[in-house]
mmCIF file of C-alpha atoms in Angstrom:
data_model
loop_
_atom_site.group_PDB
_atom_site.id
_atom_site.type_symbol
_atom_site.label_atom_id
_atom_site.label_comp_id
_atom_site.label_asym_id
_atom_site.label_seq_id
_atom_site.Cartn_x
_atom_site.Cartn_y
_atom_site.Cartn_z
ATOM 1 C CA MET A 1 -7.321 3.234 10.474
ATOM 2 C CA GLN A 2 -9.966 1.281 8.670
ATOM 3 C CA THR A 3 -9.348 -0.440 5.341
ATOM 4 C CA THR A 4 -9.948 -3.885 3.904
ATOM 5 C CA MET A 5 -6.545 -5.451 4.516
ATOM 6 C CA ARG A 6 -4.811 -8.733 5.277
ATOM 7 C CA THR A 7 -1.241 -9.770 6.123
ATOM 8 C CA THR A 8 1.268 -12.101 4.433
ATOM 9 C CA VAL A 9 2.979 -14.846 6.432
ATOM 10 C CA CYS A 10 4.983 -17.982 5.488
ATOM 11 C CA ALA A 11 2.379 -20.405 6.819
ATOM 12 C CA PHE A 12 -0.197 -21.692 4.337
ATOM 13 C CA ALA A 13 0.907 -24.509 2.003
ATOM 14 C CA ALA A 14 4.488 -23.915 3.083
ATOM 15 C CA TYR A 15 6.029 -25.704 0.150
ATOM 16 C CA LEU A 16 4.399 -23.144 -2.129
ATOM 17 C CA ILE A 17 5.659 -20.149 -0.158
ATOM 18 C CA CYS A 18 9.098 -20.640 1.344
ATOM 19 C CA GLY A 19 11.146 -22.005 -1.561
ATOM 20 C CA VAL A 20 10.882 -18.991 -3.798
ATOM 21 C CA SER A 21 14.046 -17.548 -5.332
ATOM 22 C CA ALA A 22 14.903 -13.827 -5.068
ATOM 23 C CA HIS A 23 14.248 -13.400 -8.783
ATOM 24 C CA ALA A 24 10.854 -15.020 -8.452
ATOM 25 C CA GLN A 25 10.050 -12.841 -5.435
ATOM 26 C CA ASN A 26 10.640 -9.865 -7.778
ATOM 27 C CA ALA A 27 7.625 -11.051 -9.822
ATOM 28 C CA GLY A 28 5.185 -10.623 -6.944
ATOM 29 C CA GLY A 29 2.114 -8.452 -7.571
ATOM 30 C CA VAL A 30 -0.933 -8.016 -9.756
ATOM 31 C CA TRP A 31 0.124 -7.335 -13.334
ATOM 32 C CA PHE A 32 -2.000 -6.544 -16.417
ATOM 33 C CA GLY A 33 -1.600 -5.669 -20.072
ATOM 34 C CA GLY A 34 -1.786 -7.307 -23.484
ATOM 35 C CA TYR A 35 -1.597 -6.417 -27.174
ATOM 36 C CA LYS A 36 -3.809 -5.621 -30.169
ATOM 37 C CA GLN A 37 -3.730 -6.357 -33.876
ATOM 38 C CA GLY A 38 -6.407 -4.420 -35.690
ATOM 39 C CA ARG A 39 -9.668 -5.271 -33.954
ATOM 40 C CA ASP A 40 -8.234 -8.414 -32.357
ATOM 41 C CA SER A 41 -6.706 -8.333 -28.883
ATOM 42 C CA ILE A 42 -5.437 -10.356 -25.982
ATOM 43 C CA ASN A 43 -5.744 -9.073 -22.390
ATOM 44 C CA LEU A 44 -3.618 -10.675 -19.702
ATOM 45 C CA GLN A 45 -3.666 -10.428 -15.928
ATOM 46 C CA LEU A 46 -1.133 -12.176 -13.653
ATOM 47 C CA THR A 47 -1.500 -12.403 -9.886
ATOM 48 C CA ASN A 48 1.705 -13.632 -8.205
ATOM 49 C CA ILE A 49 1.978 -14.044 -4.461
ATOM 50 C CA GLU A 50 4.758 -15.904 -2.686
ATOM 51 C CA GLY A 51 5.402 -18.627 -5.251
ATOM 52 C CA VAL A 52 1.893 -19.318 -6.526
ATOM 53 C CA GLY A 53 0.087 -17.493 -9.288
ATOM 54 C CA ARG A 54 -2.918 -17.174 -11.576
ATOM 55 C CA LEU A 55 -2.915 -16.064 -15.233
ATOM 56 C CA GLU A 56 -6.158 -14.938 -16.847
ATOM 57 C CA VAL A 57 -6.303 -14.561 -20.601
ATOM 58 C CA ASP A 58 -9.148 -12.795 -22.459
ATOM 59 C CA LEU A 59 -8.957 -13.408 -26.253
ATOM 60 C CA LYS A 60 -11.034 -11.332 -28.608
ATOM 61 C CA GLY A 61 -10.765 -12.614 -32.176
ATOM 62 C CA TRP A 62 -7.133 -13.675 -31.828
ATOM 63 C CA GLU A 63 -6.311 -16.403 -34.368
ATOM 64 C CA PRO A 64 -6.119 -19.336 -34.289
ATOM 65 C CA ILE A 65 -8.115 -19.315 -31.052
ATOM 66 C CA GLY A 66 -10.723 -16.698 -31.838
ATOM 67 C CA TYR A 67 -12.713 -15.674 -28.785
ATOM 68 C CA GLY A 68 -12.198 -17.234 -25.399
ATOM 69 C CA ARG A 69 -11.506 -16.780 -21.720
ATOM 70 C CA CYS A 70 -8.807 -18.894 -20.127
ATOM 71 C CA GLN A 71 -7.445 -19.259 -16.603
ATOM 72 C CA TYR A 72 -4.205 -20.975 -15.580
ATOM 73 C CA VAL A 73 -2.695 -21.588 -12.147
ATOM 74 C CA TYR A 74 0.987 -22.271 -11.519
ATOM 75 C CA GLN A 75 3.867 -22.371 -9.134
ATOM 76 C CA TYR A 76 6.897 -20.115 -9.781
ATOM 77 C CA PRO A 77 9.902 -21.114 -7.608
ATOM 78 C CA ASN A 78 11.884 -19.269 -10.325
ATOM 79 C CA PRO A 79 10.997 -16.879 -13.176
ATOM 80 C CA ALA A 80 10.800 -19.667 -15.737
ATOM 81 C CA VAL A 81 7.250 -20.972 -15.171
ATOM 82 C CA ASP A 82 6.509 -24.447 -16.569
ATOM 83 C CA ASP A 83 4.316 -25.928 -13.861
ATOM 84 C CA VAL A 84 1.140 -24.444 -15.436
ATOM 85 C CA HIS A 85 -2.347 -25.956 -15.285
ATOM 86 C CA LEU A 86 -5.442 -24.997 -17.192
ATOM 87 C CA ASN A 87 -8.501 -24.476 -15.015
ATOM 88 C CA GLY A 88 -11.181 -26.482 -16.783
ATOM 89 C CA SER A 89 -13.989 -24.904 -14.717
ATOM 90 C CA TYR A 90 -13.317 -21.351 -15.865
ATOM 91 C CA GLY A 91 -14.346 -19.507 -19.044
ATOM 92 C CA THR A 92 -14.060 -21.471 -22.281
ATOM 93 C CA PRO A 93 -11.346 -24.069 -21.605
ATOM 94 C CA ASP A 94 -11.983 -25.913 -24.869
ATOM 95 C CA LYS A 95 -10.690 -22.805 -26.721
ATOM 96 C CA CYS A 96 -7.553 -22.515 -24.608
ATOM 97 C CA PRO A 97 -4.064 -23.962 -25.118
ATOM 98 C CA SER A 98 -3.814 -26.957 -22.779
ATOM 99 C CA ALA A 99 -0.025 -26.612 -22.452
ATOM 100 C CA LEU A 100 1.560 -23.320 -21.516
ATOM 101 C CA SER A 101 4.854 -22.039 -20.178
ATOM 102 C CA PHE A 102 6.397 -18.577 -19.883
ATOM 103 C CA GLN A 103 9.323 -16.553 -18.543
ATOM 104 C CA MET A 104 8.819 -13.529 -16.285
ATOM 105 C CA GLU A 105 11.364 -10.705 -16.177
ATOM 106 C CA ARG A 106 11.026 -7.506 -14.164
ATOM 107 C CA ALA A 107 11.626 -4.600 -16.615
ATOM 108 C CA GLY A 108 11.150 -1.694 -14.196
ATOM 109 C CA PRO A 109 9.546 -0.623 -10.918
ATOM 110 C CA ASP A 110 6.057 -1.077 -12.388
ATOM 111 C CA SER A 111 6.664 -3.173 -15.493
ATOM 112 C CA MET A 112 7.340 -6.847 -16.213
ATOM 113 C CA LYS A 113 8.034 -8.645 -19.478
ATOM 114 C CA VAL A 114 6.330 -11.983 -19.995
ATOM 115 C CA THR A 115 7.619 -14.232 -22.794
ATOM 116 C CA PHE A 116 5.473 -17.231 -23.667
ATOM 117 C CA THR A 117 7.251 -20.427 -24.679
ATOM 118 C CA GLY A 118 6.212 -23.942 -25.737
ATOM 119 C CA GLY A 119 4.668 -23.093 -29.104
ATOM 120 C CA THR A 120 1.570 -21.248 -27.921
ATOM 121 C CA PRO A 121 -0.093 -18.545 -30.058
ATOM 122 C CA LEU A 122 0.572 -15.989 -27.317
ATOM 123 C CA ALA A 123 3.392 -13.500 -27.953
ATOM 124 C CA GLU A 124 5.700 -11.548 -25.683
ATOM 125 C CA ALA A 125 3.920 -8.892 -23.650
ATOM 126 C CA GLU A 126 4.948 -6.136 -21.303
ATOM 127 C CA LEU A 127 2.632 -5.846 -18.299
ATOM 128 C CA VAL A 128 2.282 -3.044 -15.770
ATOM 129 C CA ALA A 129 1.661 -3.358 -12.031
ATOM 130 C CA GLY A 130 -1.683 -2.555 -10.377
ATOM 131 C CA LEU A 131 -0.542 -3.803 -7.000
ATOM 132 C CA ARG A 132 2.874 -5.053 -5.901
ATOM 133 C CA PRO A 133 5.046 -5.399 -2.789
ATOM 134 C CA LEU A 134 7.114 -2.422 -1.740
ATOM 135 C CA ARG A 135 10.806 -3.202 -2.338
ATOM 136 C CA ASP A 136 13.632 -1.450 -0.498
ATOM 137 C CA GLU A 137 14.715 0.221 -3.731
ATOM 138 C CA ASP A 138 11.171 1.608 -4.215
ATOM 139 C CA ARG A 139 11.140 3.529 -0.917
ATOM 140 C CA ARG A 140 10.998 7.340 -0.903
ATOM 141 C CA VAL A 141 13.878 9.509 0.283
ATOM 142 C CA THR A 142 13.841 10.211 4.021
ATOM 143 C CA ILE A 143 13.034 13.847 4.821
ATOM 144 C CA ASP A 144 14.870 15.482 7.692
ATOM 145 C CA ASN A 145 12.635 17.124 10.351
ATOM 146 C CA LEU A 146 9.483 15.535 8.996
ATOM 147 C CA ASP A 147 8.306 14.416 12.405
ATOM 148 C CA ILE A 148 5.995 15.507 15.211
ATOM 149 C CA LEU A 149 7.887 15.959 18.525
ATOM 150 C CA GLY A 150 10.485 13.442 17.333
ATOM 151 C CA ILE A 151 7.904 10.862 16.112
ATOM 152 C CA LYS A 152 8.604 9.800 12.540
ATOM 153 C CA THR A 153 6.670 7.441 10.331
ATOM 154 C CA GLY A 154 8.391 4.042 10.137
ATOM 155 C CA MET A 155 9.385 4.137 13.813
ATOM 156 C CA SER A 156 8.740 1.050 15.960
ATOM 157 C CA ARG A 157 6.150 1.038 18.697
ATOM 158 C CA ALA A 158 8.829 0.644 21.380
ATOM 159 C CA ASP A 159 10.780 3.692 20.100
ATOM 160 C CA VAL A 160 7.594 5.787 19.881
ATOM 161 C CA GLU A 161 6.459 4.998 23.395
ATOM 162 C CA ALA A 162 9.926 5.721 24.807
ATOM 163 C CA VAL A 163 9.975 9.207 23.152
ATOM 164 C CA LEU A 164 6.515 10.064 24.396
ATOM 165 C CA LYS A 165 7.125 8.840 27.922
ATOM 166 C CA ASP A 166 10.236 11.031 28.111
ATOM 167 C CA ALA A 167 8.143 13.982 26.864
ATOM 168 C CA GLY A 168 5.541 13.472 29.620
ATOM 169 C CA TYR A 169 2.705 11.971 27.579
ATOM 170 C CA GLU A 170 0.501 9.260 29.077
ATOM 171 C CA HIS A 171 -1.027 6.424 27.093
ATOM 172 C CA ASP A 172 -4.859 6.657 27.032
ATOM 173 C CA GLU A 173 -5.390 2.924 26.652
ATOM 174 C CA GLU A 174 -9.193 3.176 26.979
ATOM 175 C CA SER A 175 -9.396 5.189 23.779
ATOM 176 C CA THR A 176 -7.320 2.738 21.651
ATOM 177 C CA ARG A 177 -9.046 1.791 18.414
ATOM 178 C CA VAL A 178 -8.456 -1.716 17.057
ATOM 179 C CA ALA A 179 -9.424 -3.185 13.706
ATOM 180 C CA THR A 180 -8.966 -6.897 13.068
ATOM 181 C CA GLY A 181 -9.306 -9.174 10.084
ATOM 182 C CA SER A 182 -10.465 -12.776 9.691
ATOM 183 C CA GLU A 183 -6.828 -13.853 8.908
ATOM 184 C CA GLY A 184 -5.696 -12.524 12.321
ATOM 185 C CA TRP A 185 -4.169 -9.168 11.367
ATOM 186 C CA THR A 186 -4.619 -6.231 13.702
ATOM 187 C CA LEU A 187 -4.398 -2.465 13.088
ATOM 188 C CA GLU A 188 -4.291 -0.172 16.089
ATOM 189 C CA THR A 189 -4.575 3.586 16.658
ATOM 190 C CA HIS A 190 -3.244 4.783 20.034
ATOM 191 C CA TYR A 191 -3.627 8.070 21.827
ATOM 192 C CA PHE A 192 -1.229 9.779 24.237
ATOM 193 C CA ASP A 193 -2.288 12.755 26.354
ATOM 194 C CA LYS A 194 -0.540 15.491 28.215
ATOM 195 C CA GLY A 195 -1.900 18.336 30.372
ATOM 196 C CA ALA A 196 -5.552 17.489 29.825
ATOM 197 C CA GLY A 197 -7.742 20.288 31.218
ATOM 198 C CA ASP A 198 -10.159 23.091 30.319
ATOM 199 C CA ASP A 199 -7.379 25.489 29.349
ATOM 200 C CA GLU A 200 -4.891 23.073 27.763
ATOM 201 C CA SER A 201 -4.766 19.623 26.191
ATOM 202 C CA ASP A 202 -2.242 17.937 23.946
ATOM 203 C CA THR A 203 -2.942 14.598 22.261
ATOM 204 C CA ILE A 204 -0.598 12.585 20.076
ATOM 205 C CA SER A 205 -2.261 10.031 17.793
ATOM 206 C CA ILE A 206 -0.378 7.091 16.301
ATOM 207 C CA ALA A 207 -1.681 4.633 13.662
ATOM 208 C CA TYR A 208 0.513 1.500 13.574
ATOM 209 C CA SER A 209 0.758 -1.050 10.774
ATOM 210 C CA GLU A 210 -0.379 -4.623 11.339
ATOM 211 C CA THR A 211 0.832 -6.361 14.455
ATOM 212 C CA GLU A 212 3.737 -8.284 12.919
ATOM 213 C CA THR A 213 5.630 -5.106 11.968
ATOM 214 C CA ALA A 214 3.867 -2.409 14.081
ATOM 215 C CA LYS A 215 5.527 0.623 12.458
ATOM 216 C CA VAL A 216 4.083 4.138 12.456
ATOM 217 C CA MET A 217 2.022 4.786 9.353
ATOM 218 C CA ILE A 218 0.426 8.079 10.522
ATOM 219 C CA VAL A 219 1.280 10.400 13.371
ATOM 220 C CA GLY A 220 -0.845 13.340 14.455
ATOM 221 C CA ARG A 221 -1.129 16.040 17.100
ATOM 222 C CA ASP A 222 -4.106 17.990 18.446
ATOM 223 C CA TRP A 223 -2.783 20.728 20.759
ATOM 224 C CA LYS A 224 -5.128 23.089 22.564
ATOM 225 C CA ILE A 225 -2.749 25.949 23.352
ATOM 226 C CA PRO A 226 -3.129 27.583 26.765
ATOM 227 C CA GLU A 227 -3.692 31.341 26.832
ATOM 228 C CA SER A 228 -0.836 31.624 29.311
ATOM 229 C CA ALA A 229 1.595 30.552 26.548
ATOM 230 C CA LYS A 230 0.988 33.883 24.764
ATOM 231 C CA LEU A 231 1.875 32.205 21.510
ATOM 232 C CA SER A 232 1.053 34.362 18.501
ATOM 233 C CA GLU A 233 -0.184 32.964 15.232
ATOM 234 C CA LEU A 234 2.792 34.552 13.421
ATOM 235 C CA THR A 235 5.279 32.893 15.755
ATOM 236 C CA LEU A 236 3.675 29.477 15.279
ATOM 237 C CA LYS A 237 3.516 29.958 11.483
ATOM 238 C CA GLN A 238 7.241 30.735 11.440
ATOM 239 C CA ALA A 239 8.006 27.677 13.567
ATOM 240 C CA LEU A 240 6.146 25.458 11.070
ATOM 241 C CA LEU A 241 7.998 27.149 8.184
ATOM 242 C CA ASP A 242 11.374 26.620 9.814
ATOM 243 C CA LYS A 243 10.674 22.919 10.548
ATOM 244 C CA TYR A 244 8.621 21.716 7.564
ATOM 245 C CA GLY A 245 9.430 24.129 4.753
ATOM 246 C CA SER A 246 7.026 26.269 2.735
ATOM 247 C CA PRO A 247 3.291 25.499 2.641
ATOM 248 C CA LEU A 248 1.649 24.204 -0.540
ATOM 249 C CA THR A 249 -0.472 27.333 -0.927
ATOM 250 C CA SER A 250 -0.401 30.803 0.553
ATOM 251 C CA ASN A 251 -3.691 30.387 2.358
ATOM 252 C CA SER A 252 -3.029 27.067 4.109
ATOM 253 C CA GLU A 253 -0.425 25.351 6.298
ATOM 254 C CA GLU A 254 -0.473 22.085 4.329
ATOM 255 C CA ARG A 255 2.900 20.787 3.227
ATOM 256 C CA ALA A 256 3.615 18.510 0.245
ATOM 257 C CA TYR A 257 6.728 16.587 -0.821
ATOM 258 C CA ASP A 258 7.743 14.442 -3.770
ATOM 259 C CA ARG A 259 9.443 11.016 -3.684
ATOM 260 C CA GLN A 260 12.869 12.664 -3.701
ATOM 261 C CA GLY A 261 12.091 14.695 -0.570
ATOM 262 C CA ASN A 262 11.614 18.028 -2.298
ATOM 263 C CA ASN A 263 9.246 20.513 -0.683
ATOM 264 C CA LEU A 264 6.451 21.261 -3.222
ATOM 265 C CA THR A 265 5.045 24.793 -3.055
ATOM 266 C CA ASP A 266 2.547 24.789 -5.906
ATOM 267 C CA SER A 267 -0.568 22.687 -6.476
ATOM 268 C CA ARG A 268 0.310 22.174 -10.154
ATOM 269 C CA GLU A 269 3.761 20.997 -9.128
ATOM 270 C CA ARG A 270 2.201 18.451 -6.794
ATOM 271 C CA ARG A 271 -0.205 17.220 -9.444
ATOM 272 C CA ARG A 272 2.715 16.598 -11.787
ATOM 273 C CA ALA A 273 4.841 14.887 -9.098
ATOM 274 C CA CYS A 274 1.985 12.755 -7.794
ATOM 275 C CA LYS A 275 0.249 11.906 -11.040
ATOM 276 C CA SER A 276 -1.237 8.430 -10.863
ATOM 277 C CA ARG A 277 0.009 5.813 -13.264
ATOM 278 C CA SER A 278 -0.581 2.072 -13.277
ATOM 279 C CA LEU A 279 -0.484 1.474 -9.499
ATOM 280 C CA GLN A 280 -3.875 1.817 -7.859
ATOM 281 C CA GLU A 281 -4.523 4.372 -5.164
ATOM 282 C CA ILE A 282 -5.146 3.197 -1.582
ATOM 283 C CA GLN A 283 -7.937 4.781 0.402
ATOM 284 C CA PHE A 284 -7.488 5.180 4.161
ATOM 285 C CA GLU A 285 -9.258 6.664 7.198
ATOM 286 C CA TRP A 286 -7.308 8.485 9.878
ATOM 287 C CA LEU A 287 -9.000 8.703 13.257
ATOM 288 C CA GLN A 288 -7.991 11.443 15.654
ATOM 289 C CA LYS A 289 -10.027 11.870 18.804
ATOM 290 C CA GLY A 290 -13.473 13.086 17.699
ATOM 291 C CA GLN A 291 -12.482 13.483 14.033
ATOM 292 C CA THR A 292 -12.171 11.239 11.021
ATOM 293 C CA TYR A 293 -10.097 12.115 7.986
ATOM 294 C CA ARG A 294 -10.380 10.280 4.650
ATOM 295 C CA SER A 295 -7.720 10.461 1.973
ATOM 296 C CA THR A 296 -5.830 8.368 -0.576
ATOM 297 C CA ILE A 297 -2.160 7.599 -1.254
ATOM 298 C CA ASN A 298 -0.183 6.397 -4.226
ATOM 299 C CA LEU A 299 3.433 5.327 -4.523
ATOM 300 C CA TYR A 300 4.252 8.129 -6.935
ATOM 301 C CA CYS A 301 3.899 10.806 -4.228
ATOM 302 C CA GLY A 302 5.754 11.709 -1.056
ATOM 303 C CA PRO A 303 4.292 12.056 2.438
ATOM 304 C CA LEU A 304 0.881 13.641 3.060
ATOM 305 C CA THR A 305 0.562 16.325 5.721
ATOM 306 C CA ASN A 306 -2.269 18.412 7.158
ATOM 307 C CA MET A 307 -1.600 21.372 9.417
ATOM 308 C CA ARG A 308 -4.091 23.916 10.698
ATOM 309 C CA ILE A 309 -3.798 26.769 13.232
ATOM 310 C CA GLY A 310 -6.768 28.020 15.202
ATOM 311 C CA THR A 311 -6.739 31.526 16.654
ATOM 312 C CA LYS A 312 -8.531 33.453 19.383
ATOM 313 C CA PRO A 313 -10.761 36.187 17.848
ATOM 314 C CA ASN A 314 -9.253 39.716 17.801
ATOM 315 C CA THR A 315 -6.118 38.717 19.698
ATOM 316 C CA GLY A 316 -3.633 37.342 17.153
ATOM 317 C CA LEU A 317 -2.960 34.450 19.623
ATOM 318 C CA ALA A 318 -2.840 30.854 18.460
ATOM 319 C CA SER A 319 -5.421 28.696 20.242
ATOM 320 C CA ASN A 320 -5.011 25.335 18.534
ATOM 321 C CA LEU A 321 -2.567 23.379 16.381
ATOM 322 C CA LEU A 322 -3.875 20.375 14.454
ATOM 323 C CA GLN A 323 -1.426 18.375 12.342
ATOM 324 C CA TRP A 324 -0.738 14.929 10.954
ATOM 325 C CA ILE A 325 1.761 13.214 8.699
ATOM 326 C CA ALA A 326 0.917 10.102 6.656
ATOM 327 C CA ASP A 327 3.534 7.960 4.951
ATOM 328 C CA PRO A 328 2.481 6.473 1.587
ATOM 329 C CA ASP A 329 5.193 3.797 1.814
ATOM 330 C CA GLU A 330 4.151 2.494 5.227
ATOM 331 C CA ILE A 331 0.439 2.582 4.284
ATOM 332 C CA TRP A 332 1.091 0.809 0.962
ATOM 333 C CA ASP A 333 3.409 -1.781 2.528
ATOM 334 C CA ASN A 334 0.809 -2.515 5.181
ATOM 335 C CA PHE A 335 -1.988 -2.809 2.650
ATOM 336 C CA TRP A 336 0.002 -5.342 0.594
ATOM 337 C CA ARG A 337 0.959 -7.379 3.670
ATOM 338 C CA THR A 338 -2.564 -7.500 5.005
ATOM 339 C CA TRP A 339 -4.401 -7.956 1.667
ATOM 340 C CA SER A 340 -2.114 -10.567 0.176
ATOM 341 C CA ILE A 341 -2.527 -13.358 2.747
ATOM 342 C CA GLY A 342 -6.179 -13.928 1.890
ATOM 343 C CA GLU A 343 -5.406 -13.688 -1.812
ATOM 344 C CA HIS A 344 -2.507 -16.118 -1.418
ATOM 345 C CA GLN A 345 -4.762 -18.620 0.389
ATOM 346 C CA THR A 346 -7.223 -18.397 -2.494
ATOM 347 C CA LEU A 347 -4.479 -18.924 -5.095
ATOM 348 C CA ALA A 348 -2.838 -21.786 -3.233
ATOM 349 C CA ALA A 349 -6.191 -23.594 -2.745
ATOM 350 C CA LEU A 350 -7.047 -23.138 -6.422
ATOM 351 C CA TYR A 351 -3.634 -24.447 -7.504
ATOM 352 C CA GLN A 352 -3.926 -27.510 -5.285
ATOM 353 C CA SER A 353 -7.398 -28.215 -6.579
ATOM 354 C CA VAL A 354 -6.615 -27.820 -10.304
ATOM 355 C CA ALA A 355 -3.127 -29.440 -10.240
ATOM 356 C CA GLY A 356 -4.489 -32.301 -8.143
ATOM 357 C CA ALA A 357 -7.324 -33.148 -10.536
ATOM 358 C CA VAL A 358 -5.573 -36.183 -12.044
ATOM 359 C CA GLY A 359 -8.302 -38.792 -11.774
ATOM 360 C CA GLU A 360 -9.132 -40.867 -14.870
ATOM 361 C CA ALA A 361 -12.407 -40.435 -16.673
ATOM 362 C CA PRO A 362 -15.076 -42.800 -15.398
ATOM 363 C CA LYS A 363 -16.911 -45.387 -17.453
ATOM 364 C CA LEU A 364 -20.270 -43.999 -18.487
#
């Protein structure tokens, strides 16, 4: 699993992080939007992470300011934000209101209303989320039987290893892949083997989220089926149908699901269910032994699956089963956790610098 990620912890500038109310926590994320009046417009972007934030304002002909680019930094221990400081080293600060305050109110899963107060020329705006933390109420519906040999996404490492040990799989520790970040986060992909030999091999692959949580994001299986099993392709297809539901198309074994857990059986149906909106898509790589898969997830779609059956020529016997299940919620949650710590450090340092610039002008 290789992505550019970081992890959030309550450590840097602790007074900025740990005293945040539940309502203020609800404002976390990267939010954007604005409004137009004829040819004039204002574009806004808020980045809120654990009690510290940045507001960027791009004004194009908006009276009485005209054209300008402003940046403000602030703390938000609650949704009423009044500890706001203009960054005099960004854009055109001479065109920007020096005093600013605003109220943040979550209006939906991916929308937030911002109401400016204090007599500024900025009006109320509804912003949409590009990135945000995954809340419990945002999680998809759990799907029964969506597992591989009892391994489900979201399981802890200890639970996974107990299941695999009971099933006779051995941990191939030498093949473990580890990705680390400068902030100390770690992502690991582990492999567990059973019956390795010329005629049969069975490998379970597990991609865990960063070390602090270590939950299954992706689980896969690569099973080289022994000829002695005399397992027909039809029997294996029926077993997949009974466990996972109908395939997405008639010529594949791929399964698709929506956020409510419904089995999607038509590509157009999936496109409608998984249509991207304001939230960005997250790219990821999935590494099984000897193979790399690249895909994307978004929080409007259910789990991703890939299933393929190999057959022996002219026999009707199944020779290989390759499958994996990826959980968009776990991948998204991990991305936010691992990306946001570096961004929070940047925001906190910027706030401390701008808010702390209180020295008097020198004699010249």
